[in-house]
Amino acid sequence: MNHPNRPFVGGNWKMNLRLASAVELAEDVHAALSNQPLAADLDAVVFPPYPYLQAVGRALGHGPPQLGAQDLADHEDGAFTGQVSAGMLDDLDARWVIVGHSERRHGLEEPESVLHRKLVRALTSDLKAVFCVGETLAERESGMAEEVLARQVRSGFSGVDQGLLASVVLAYEPVWAIGTGRTAHPDDASQAHRWIRSTLADLYDAELAAATRVVYGGSVTAANAAELFSRPEIDGGLVGGASLKAETFAAICRAAAARLA
Ligand code: PGA
């Protein structure tokens, strides 16, 4: 991998904030990134809760950052109480969507077949998708991490047209590192990224695997981002807690943009 991929930093706000604080955070992130010379060279995306997408979108204007949603329905429309379709996200100018975050994959036990359908739904609806994979602590400790990641990538991407891969960011998010302050060691994270790319190379080819962005998530902070992003395999991050402060999120974006320097 000689030429770095375009960096990506996502801020997953999860079920935090209220309307006023979400708009304020959006304004602050917009101001902080607009002052950054390298902001144009990365995809910085915030993922507010559904009910605040429109207000946050207005506060961001044309960005940066770009706007994304935390989930979508696998169906186009119909009798699916409480769900939100790709078309609805498009109406609100959300251009990105997270699929398979561990709080849904593991927390809500969303099956791999549903995550695959959500990924396909997003990509065929012209949304860009952040597809999350990651092993649990028990899986890592029993030496199964590589196998688990391969299975998750295969089930997500089997049958997905290679032309759609440019709209995908894969997020390696070890379940044990999310929200725990227990960040993966950069060596372990890069190893996992290589495993993920090797599965992509099997499904597609090595060139496409190298060109597909893979980012790390799990207790990324302004203090550890630069070291993680200095690894050639790690194209950026998906950030939870540290994305709720504009300055911290902007610092993480700066660390990702520095990959191009
Ligand atoms: P965290 O969350 O940064 O708070 O660990 C990461 C994520 O869930 O994407």
mmCIF file of C-alpha atoms and ligand atoms in Angstrom:
data_model
loop_
_atom_site.group_PDB
_atom_site.id
_atom_site.type_symbol
_atom_site.label_atom_id
_atom_site.label_comp_id
_atom_site.label_asym_id
_atom_site.label_seq_id
_atom_site.Cartn_x
_atom_site.Cartn_y
_atom_site.Cartn_z
ATOM 1 C CA MET A 1 0.000 0.000 0.000
ATOM 2 C CA ASN A 2 2.072 2.926 -1.218
ATOM 3 C CA HIS A 3 -0.479 5.637 -1.621
ATOM 4 C CA PRO A 4 -2.718 6.214 1.405
ATOM 5 C CA ASN A 5 -6.455 5.965 0.897
ATOM 6 C CA ARG A 6 -8.553 9.048 1.568
ATOM 7 C CA PRO A 7 -8.831 9.205 5.376
ATOM 8 C CA PHE A 8 -12.206 8.737 7.056
ATOM 9 C CA VAL A 9 -13.264 9.789 10.556
ATOM 10 C CA GLY A 10 -16.794 9.095 11.752
ATOM 11 C CA GLY A 11 -18.326 10.525 14.902
ATOM 12 C CA ASN A 12 -21.020 8.156 16.156
ATOM 13 C CA TRP A 13 -23.085 10.180 18.607
ATOM 14 C CA LYS A 14 -25.169 7.098 19.528
ATOM 15 C CA MET A 15 -28.188 7.832 21.762
ATOM 16 C CA ASN A 16 -26.626 10.927 23.303
ATOM 17 C CA LEU A 17 -27.414 14.644 23.334
ATOM 18 C CA ARG A 18 -30.731 16.443 23.019
ATOM 19 C CA LEU A 19 -31.888 18.677 20.199
ATOM 20 C CA ALA A 20 -30.214 21.872 21.428
ATOM 21 C CA SER A 21 -26.928 20.212 22.389
ATOM 22 C CA ALA A 22 -26.833 18.235 19.122
ATOM 23 C CA VAL A 23 -27.213 21.428 17.075
ATOM 24 C CA GLU A 24 -24.597 23.163 19.189
ATOM 25 C CA LEU A 25 -22.144 20.297 18.741
ATOM 26 C CA ALA A 26 -22.793 20.302 14.982
ATOM 27 C CA GLU A 27 -22.076 24.031 14.815
ATOM 28 C CA ASP A 28 -18.906 23.640 16.851
ATOM 29 C CA VAL A 29 -17.635 20.699 14.780
ATOM 30 C CA HIS A 30 -18.404 22.630 11.600
ATOM 31 C CA ALA A 31 -16.491 25.665 12.878
ATOM 32 C CA ALA A 32 -13.536 23.572 14.051
ATOM 33 C CA LEU A 33 -13.221 21.643 10.754
ATOM 34 C CA SER A 34 -13.811 24.659 8.548
ATOM 35 C CA ASN A 35 -10.654 26.216 10.005
ATOM 36 C CA GLN A 36 -8.569 23.192 9.157
ATOM 37 C CA PRO A 37 -6.582 23.333 5.936
ATOM 38 C CA LEU A 38 -6.613 19.545 5.538
ATOM 39 C CA ALA A 39 -10.353 19.099 6.171
ATOM 40 C CA ALA A 40 -11.036 18.864 2.439
ATOM 41 C CA ASP A 41 -8.710 15.888 2.181
ATOM 42 C CA LEU A 42 -10.657 13.584 4.452
ATOM 43 C CA ASP A 43 -14.195 12.320 4.873
ATOM 44 C CA ALA A 44 -15.312 13.554 8.279
ATOM 45 C CA VAL A 45 -18.857 12.398 9.019
ATOM 46 C CA VAL A 46 -21.113 12.799 12.055
ATOM 47 C CA PHE A 47 -23.883 10.329 12.865
ATOM 48 C CA PRO A 48 -26.509 11.996 15.096
ATOM 49 C CA PRO A 49 -29.614 10.222 16.426
ATOM 50 C CA TYR A 50 -32.400 9.910 13.812
ATOM 51 C CA PRO A 51 -34.712 12.604 15.245
ATOM 52 C CA TYR A 52 -31.958 15.217 15.030
ATOM 53 C CA LEU A 53 -30.731 14.481 11.511
ATOM 54 C CA GLN A 54 -32.604 17.334 9.912
ATOM 55 C CA ALA A 55 -31.642 19.967 12.487
ATOM 56 C CA VAL A 56 -28.018 18.830 12.512
ATOM 57 C CA GLY A 57 -27.989 18.802 8.706
ATOM 58 C CA ARG A 58 -29.173 22.404 8.669
ATOM 59 C CA ALA A 59 -26.522 23.406 11.192
ATOM 60 C CA LEU A 60 -23.811 21.787 9.040
ATOM 61 C CA GLY A 61 -24.916 23.388 5.790
ATOM 62 C CA HIS A 62 -22.636 21.975 3.122
ATOM 63 C CA GLY A 63 -20.197 20.808 5.798
ATOM 64 C CA PRO A 64 -17.670 19.766 6.792
ATOM 65 C CA PRO A 65 -18.469 17.369 8.356
ATOM 66 C CA GLN A 66 -20.843 15.321 6.207
ATOM 67 C CA LEU A 67 -24.041 13.855 7.637
ATOM 68 C CA GLY A 68 -24.789 10.191 8.300
ATOM 69 C CA ALA A 69 -27.299 7.992 10.110
ATOM 70 C CA GLN A 70 -26.608 5.247 12.655
ATOM 71 C CA ASP A 71 -28.719 2.560 10.994
ATOM 72 C CA LEU A 72 -31.278 1.905 8.247
ATOM 73 C CA ALA A 73 -34.012 -0.600 7.498
ATOM 74 C CA ASP A 74 -33.261 -3.505 5.200
ATOM 75 C CA HIS A 75 -36.605 -3.017 3.445
ATOM 76 C CA GLU A 76 -37.509 -0.262 1.030
ATOM 77 C CA ASP A 77 -40.726 0.767 2.766
ATOM 78 C CA GLY A 78 -43.866 -0.739 4.263
ATOM 79 C CA ALA A 79 -45.157 -2.111 7.553
ATOM 80 C CA PHE A 80 -41.979 -1.911 9.651
ATOM 81 C CA THR A 81 -42.868 -0.047 12.808
ATOM 82 C CA GLY A 82 -40.084 2.130 14.159
ATOM 83 C CA GLN A 83 -37.730 1.595 11.235
ATOM 84 C CA VAL A 84 -36.237 4.212 8.919
ATOM 85 C CA SER A 85 -35.666 3.629 5.209
ATOM 86 C CA ALA A 86 -32.808 4.599 2.933
ATOM 87 C CA GLY A 87 -35.168 6.913 1.045
ATOM 88 C CA MET A 88 -36.057 8.743 4.264
ATOM 89 C CA LEU A 89 -32.378 9.246 5.025
ATOM 90 C CA ASP A 90 -31.879 10.574 1.527
ATOM 91 C CA ASP A 91 -34.726 13.061 2.095
ATOM 92 C CA LEU A 92 -32.802 14.370 5.106
ATOM 93 C CA ASP A 93 -29.560 14.621 3.115
ATOM 94 C CA ALA A 94 -27.838 11.918 5.132
ATOM 95 C CA ARG A 95 -25.266 10.529 2.706
ATOM 96 C CA TRP A 96 -23.710 7.904 4.980
ATOM 97 C CA VAL A 97 -25.063 5.129 7.154
ATOM 98 C CA ILE A 98 -23.539 2.768 9.714
ATOM 99 C CA VAL A 99 -24.400 -0.919 9.271
ATOM 100 C CA GLY A 100 -23.736 -3.604 11.849
ATOM 101 C CA HIS A 101 -22.419 -1.525 14.720
ATOM 102 C CA SER A 102 -21.671 -3.932 17.559
ATOM 103 C CA GLU A 103 -24.347 -2.337 19.710
ATOM 104 C CA ARG A 104 -26.786 -3.693 17.105
ATOM 105 C CA ARG A 105 -24.913 -6.801 15.901
ATOM 106 C CA HIS A 106 -24.189 -8.035 19.426
ATOM 107 C CA GLY A 107 -26.307 -5.799 21.663
ATOM 108 C CA LEU A 108 -29.528 -6.266 19.706
ATOM 109 C CA GLU A 109 -28.503 -9.567 18.128
ATOM 110 C CA GLU A 110 -29.080 -8.432 14.565
ATOM 111 C CA PRO A 111 -28.321 -11.455 12.407
ATOM 112 C CA GLU A 112 -25.658 -11.416 9.710
ATOM 113 C CA SER A 113 -28.288 -12.022 7.014
ATOM 114 C CA VAL A 114 -30.065 -8.796 8.007
ATOM 115 C CA LEU A 115 -26.797 -6.845 8.098
ATOM 116 C CA HIS A 116 -25.997 -8.102 4.606
ATOM 117 C CA ARG A 117 -29.401 -6.916 3.367
ATOM 118 C CA LYS A 118 -28.926 -3.535 5.056
ATOM 119 C CA LEU A 119 -25.537 -3.131 3.405
ATOM 120 C CA VAL A 120 -26.973 -3.948 -0.014
ATOM 121 C CA ARG A 121 -29.962 -1.663 0.618
ATOM 122 C CA ALA A 122 -27.666 1.229 1.563
ATOM 123 C CA LEU A 123 -25.300 0.802 -1.378
ATOM 124 C CA THR A 124 -28.006 0.317 -3.971
ATOM 125 C CA SER A 125 -29.761 3.429 -2.614
ATOM 126 C CA ASP A 126 -26.656 5.544 -3.252
ATOM 127 C CA LEU A 127 -25.779 5.808 0.411
ATOM 128 C CA LYS A 128 -22.209 5.321 1.555
ATOM 129 C CA ALA A 129 -21.920 2.630 4.201
ATOM 130 C CA VAL A 130 -19.688 2.119 7.218
ATOM 131 C CA PHE A 131 -19.824 -1.640 7.744
ATOM 132 C CA CYS A 132 -18.646 -2.670 11.223
ATOM 133 C CA VAL A 133 -17.004 -5.948 12.132
ATOM 134 C CA GLY A 134 -15.282 -7.043 15.309
ATOM 135 C CA GLU A 135 -14.679 -9.940 17.642
ATOM 136 C CA THR A 136 -15.731 -10.255 21.285
ATOM 137 C CA LEU A 137 -13.185 -10.634 24.062
ATOM 138 C CA ALA A 138 -13.945 -14.352 24.386
ATOM 139 C CA GLU A 139 -13.401 -14.817 20.646
ATOM 140 C CA ARG A 140 -10.063 -12.965 20.776
ATOM 141 C CA GLU A 141 -8.860 -14.831 23.832
ATOM 142 C CA SER A 142 -9.682 -18.174 22.255
ATOM 143 C CA GLY A 143 -7.698 -17.269 19.139
ATOM 144 C CA MET A 144 -10.752 -16.982 16.907
ATOM 145 C CA ALA A 145 -10.539 -13.304 15.952
ATOM 146 C CA GLU A 146 -9.265 -13.909 12.408
ATOM 147 C CA GLU A 147 -11.958 -16.484 11.688
ATOM 148 C CA VAL A 148 -14.735 -14.320 13.136
ATOM 149 C CA LEU A 149 -13.688 -11.275 11.114
ATOM 150 C CA ALA A 150 -13.474 -13.345 7.939
ATOM 151 C CA ARG A 151 -16.978 -14.704 8.538
ATOM 152 C CA GLN A 152 -18.432 -11.261 9.203
ATOM 153 C CA VAL A 153 -16.806 -9.753 6.106
ATOM 154 C CA ARG A 154 -17.847 -12.702 3.917
ATOM 155 C CA SER A 155 -21.437 -12.681 5.080
ATOM 156 C CA GLY A 156 -21.642 -8.910 4.655
ATOM 157 C CA PHE A 157 -20.093 -8.695 1.208
ATOM 158 C CA SER A 158 -20.905 -11.965 -0.553
ATOM 159 C CA GLY A 159 -22.581 -11.066 -3.803
ATOM 160 C CA VAL A 160 -21.967 -7.331 -3.399
ATOM 161 C CA ASP A 161 -20.890 -5.931 -6.750
ATOM 162 C CA GLN A 162 -17.296 -4.777 -6.735
ATOM 163 C CA GLY A 163 -18.311 -1.479 -8.287
ATOM 164 C CA LEU A 164 -20.050 -0.609 -5.003
ATOM 165 C CA LEU A 165 -16.938 -1.004 -2.863
ATOM 166 C CA ALA A 166 -15.835 2.582 -3.433
ATOM 167 C CA SER A 167 -18.857 3.579 -1.329
ATOM 168 C CA VAL A 168 -17.819 1.385 1.596
ATOM 169 C CA VAL A 169 -15.714 1.992 4.667
ATOM 170 C CA LEU A 170 -15.092 -1.074 6.823
ATOM 171 C CA ALA A 171 -14.725 -0.395 10.521
ATOM 172 C CA TYR A 172 -12.743 -2.849 12.619
ATOM 173 C CA GLU A 173 -14.308 -2.447 16.027
ATOM 174 C CA PRO A 174 -13.297 -5.068 18.573
ATOM 175 C CA VAL A 175 -16.289 -5.352 20.883
ATOM 176 C CA TRP A 176 -14.078 -5.300 23.996
ATOM 177 C CA ALA A 177 -12.600 -1.927 23.009
ATOM 178 C CA ILE A 178 -15.847 -0.032 22.453
ATOM 179 C CA GLY A 179 -16.656 2.423 25.213
ATOM 180 C CA THR A 180 -14.265 0.676 27.604
ATOM 181 C CA GLY A 181 -11.161 2.866 27.391
ATOM 182 C CA ARG A 182 -9.323 -0.327 26.406
ATOM 183 C CA THR A 183 -8.011 0.689 22.988
ATOM 184 C CA ALA A 184 -6.602 -2.087 20.807
ATOM 185 C CA HIS A 185 -2.823 -2.025 20.537
ATOM 186 C CA PRO A 186 -1.898 -0.559 17.147
ATOM 187 C CA ASP A 187 -0.093 -3.838 16.288
ATOM 188 C CA ASP A 188 -3.256 -5.860 16.949
ATOM 189 C CA ALA A 189 -5.429 -3.353 15.098
ATOM 190 C CA SER A 190 -3.158 -3.393 12.027
ATOM 191 C CA GLN A 191 -3.076 -7.188 12.095
ATOM 192 C CA ALA A 192 -6.893 -7.278 12.143
ATOM 193 C CA HIS A 193 -6.988 -4.807 9.247
ATOM 194 C CA ARG A 194 -4.715 -7.113 7.260
ATOM 195 C CA TRP A 195 -7.031 -10.047 7.982
ATOM 196 C CA ILE A 196 -10.026 -8.019 6.825
ATOM 197 C CA ARG A 197 -8.248 -7.013 3.615
ATOM 198 C CA SER A 198 -7.185 -10.553 2.966
ATOM 199 C CA THR A 199 -10.825 -11.684 3.068
ATOM 200 C CA LEU A 200 -11.715 -8.834 0.719
ATOM 201 C CA ALA A 201 -8.888 -9.948 -1.568
ATOM 202 C CA ASP A 202 -10.390 -13.465 -1.621
ATOM 203 C CA LEU A 203 -13.843 -12.105 -2.397
ATOM 204 C CA TYR A 204 -12.625 -9.561 -4.960
ATOM 205 C CA ASP A 205 -8.924 -9.002 -5.606
ATOM 206 C CA ALA A 206 -5.857 -7.643 -3.843
ATOM 207 C CA GLU A 207 -5.926 -4.293 -5.589
ATOM 208 C CA LEU A 208 -9.519 -3.602 -4.628
ATOM 209 C CA ALA A 209 -8.860 -4.789 -1.083
ATOM 210 C CA ALA A 210 -5.968 -2.335 -0.746
ATOM 211 C CA ALA A 211 -8.068 0.517 -2.125
ATOM 212 C CA THR A 212 -10.995 -0.185 0.230
ATOM 213 C CA ARG A 213 -10.878 1.919 3.344
ATOM 214 C CA VAL A 214 -10.617 0.135 6.674
ATOM 215 C CA VAL A 215 -10.765 2.229 9.847
ATOM 216 C CA TYR A 216 -10.363 1.391 13.517
ATOM 217 C CA GLY A 217 -12.963 2.006 16.232
ATOM 218 C CA GLY A 218 -12.940 1.390 19.962
ATOM 219 C CA SER A 219 -11.863 4.001 22.508
ATOM 220 C CA VAL A 220 -10.136 6.236 19.962
ATOM 221 C CA THR A 221 -9.097 9.501 21.645
ATOM 222 C CA ALA A 222 -7.204 12.624 20.664
ATOM 223 C CA ALA A 223 -4.257 11.142 22.568
ATOM 224 C CA ASN A 224 -4.043 7.765 20.791
ATOM 225 C CA ALA A 225 -5.349 8.644 17.307
ATOM 226 C CA ALA A 226 -2.020 9.715 15.795
ATOM 227 C CA GLU A 227 -0.302 6.458 16.713
ATOM 228 C CA LEU A 228 -3.155 4.330 15.394
ATOM 229 C CA PHE A 229 -3.395 6.326 12.173
ATOM 230 C CA SER A 230 0.365 6.177 11.621
ATOM 231 C CA ARG A 231 -0.102 2.514 10.669
ATOM 232 C CA PRO A 232 -0.374 2.141 6.904
ATOM 233 C CA GLU A 233 -3.320 -0.265 7.224
ATOM 234 C CA ILE A 234 -5.476 2.097 9.309
ATOM 235 C CA ASP A 235 -7.268 4.666 7.153
ATOM 236 C CA GLY A 236 -8.923 6.541 10.012
ATOM 237 C CA GLY A 237 -11.365 5.903 12.813
ATOM 238 C CA LEU A 238 -14.927 5.461 13.964
ATOM 239 C CA VAL A 239 -15.238 7.410 17.184
ATOM 240 C CA GLY A 240 -17.925 7.228 19.849
ATOM 241 C CA GLY A 241 -17.370 9.011 23.164
ATOM 242 C CA ALA A 242 -14.583 11.276 21.908
ATOM 243 C CA SER A 243 -16.792 12.563 19.086
ATOM 244 C CA LEU A 244 -19.094 14.310 21.567
ATOM 245 C CA LYS A 245 -16.595 17.141 22.034
ATOM 246 C CA ALA A 246 -15.932 19.264 18.952
ATOM 247 C CA GLU A 247 -12.300 19.994 19.738
ATOM 248 C CA THR A 248 -11.482 16.355 20.417
ATOM 249 C CA PHE A 249 -13.232 15.195 17.258
ATOM 250 C CA ALA A 250 -11.414 17.887 15.253
ATOM 251 C CA ALA A 251 -8.076 16.786 16.737
ATOM 252 C CA ILE A 252 -8.790 13.186 15.686
ATOM 253 C CA CYS A 253 -9.652 14.450 12.194
ATOM 254 C CA ARG A 254 -6.342 16.325 12.081
ATOM 255 C CA ALA A 255 -4.495 13.135 13.059
ATOM 256 C CA ALA A 256 -6.222 11.275 10.192
ATOM 257 C CA ALA A 257 -5.545 14.029 7.654
ATOM 258 C CA ALA A 258 -1.881 13.954 8.659
ATOM 259 C CA ARG A 259 -1.680 10.511 6.971
ATOM 260 C CA LEU A 260 -1.539 12.416 3.694
ATOM 261 C CA ALA A 261 1.203 14.820 4.775
HETATM 262 P P1 PGA B 1 -16.033 4.539 21.581
HETATM 263 O O1 PGA B 1 -17.098 3.972 20.544
HETATM 264 O O2 PGA B 1 -15.112 5.461 20.799
HETATM 265 O O3 PGA B 1 -16.836 5.295 22.599
HETATM 266 O O4 PGA B 1 -15.293 3.385 22.133
HETATM 267 C C1 PGA B 1 -16.673 3.557 19.280
HETATM 268 C C2 PGA B 1 -17.839 3.107 18.471
HETATM 269 O O5 PGA B 1 -18.790 2.569 19.040
HETATM 270 O O6 PGA B 1 -17.850 3.267 17.247
#
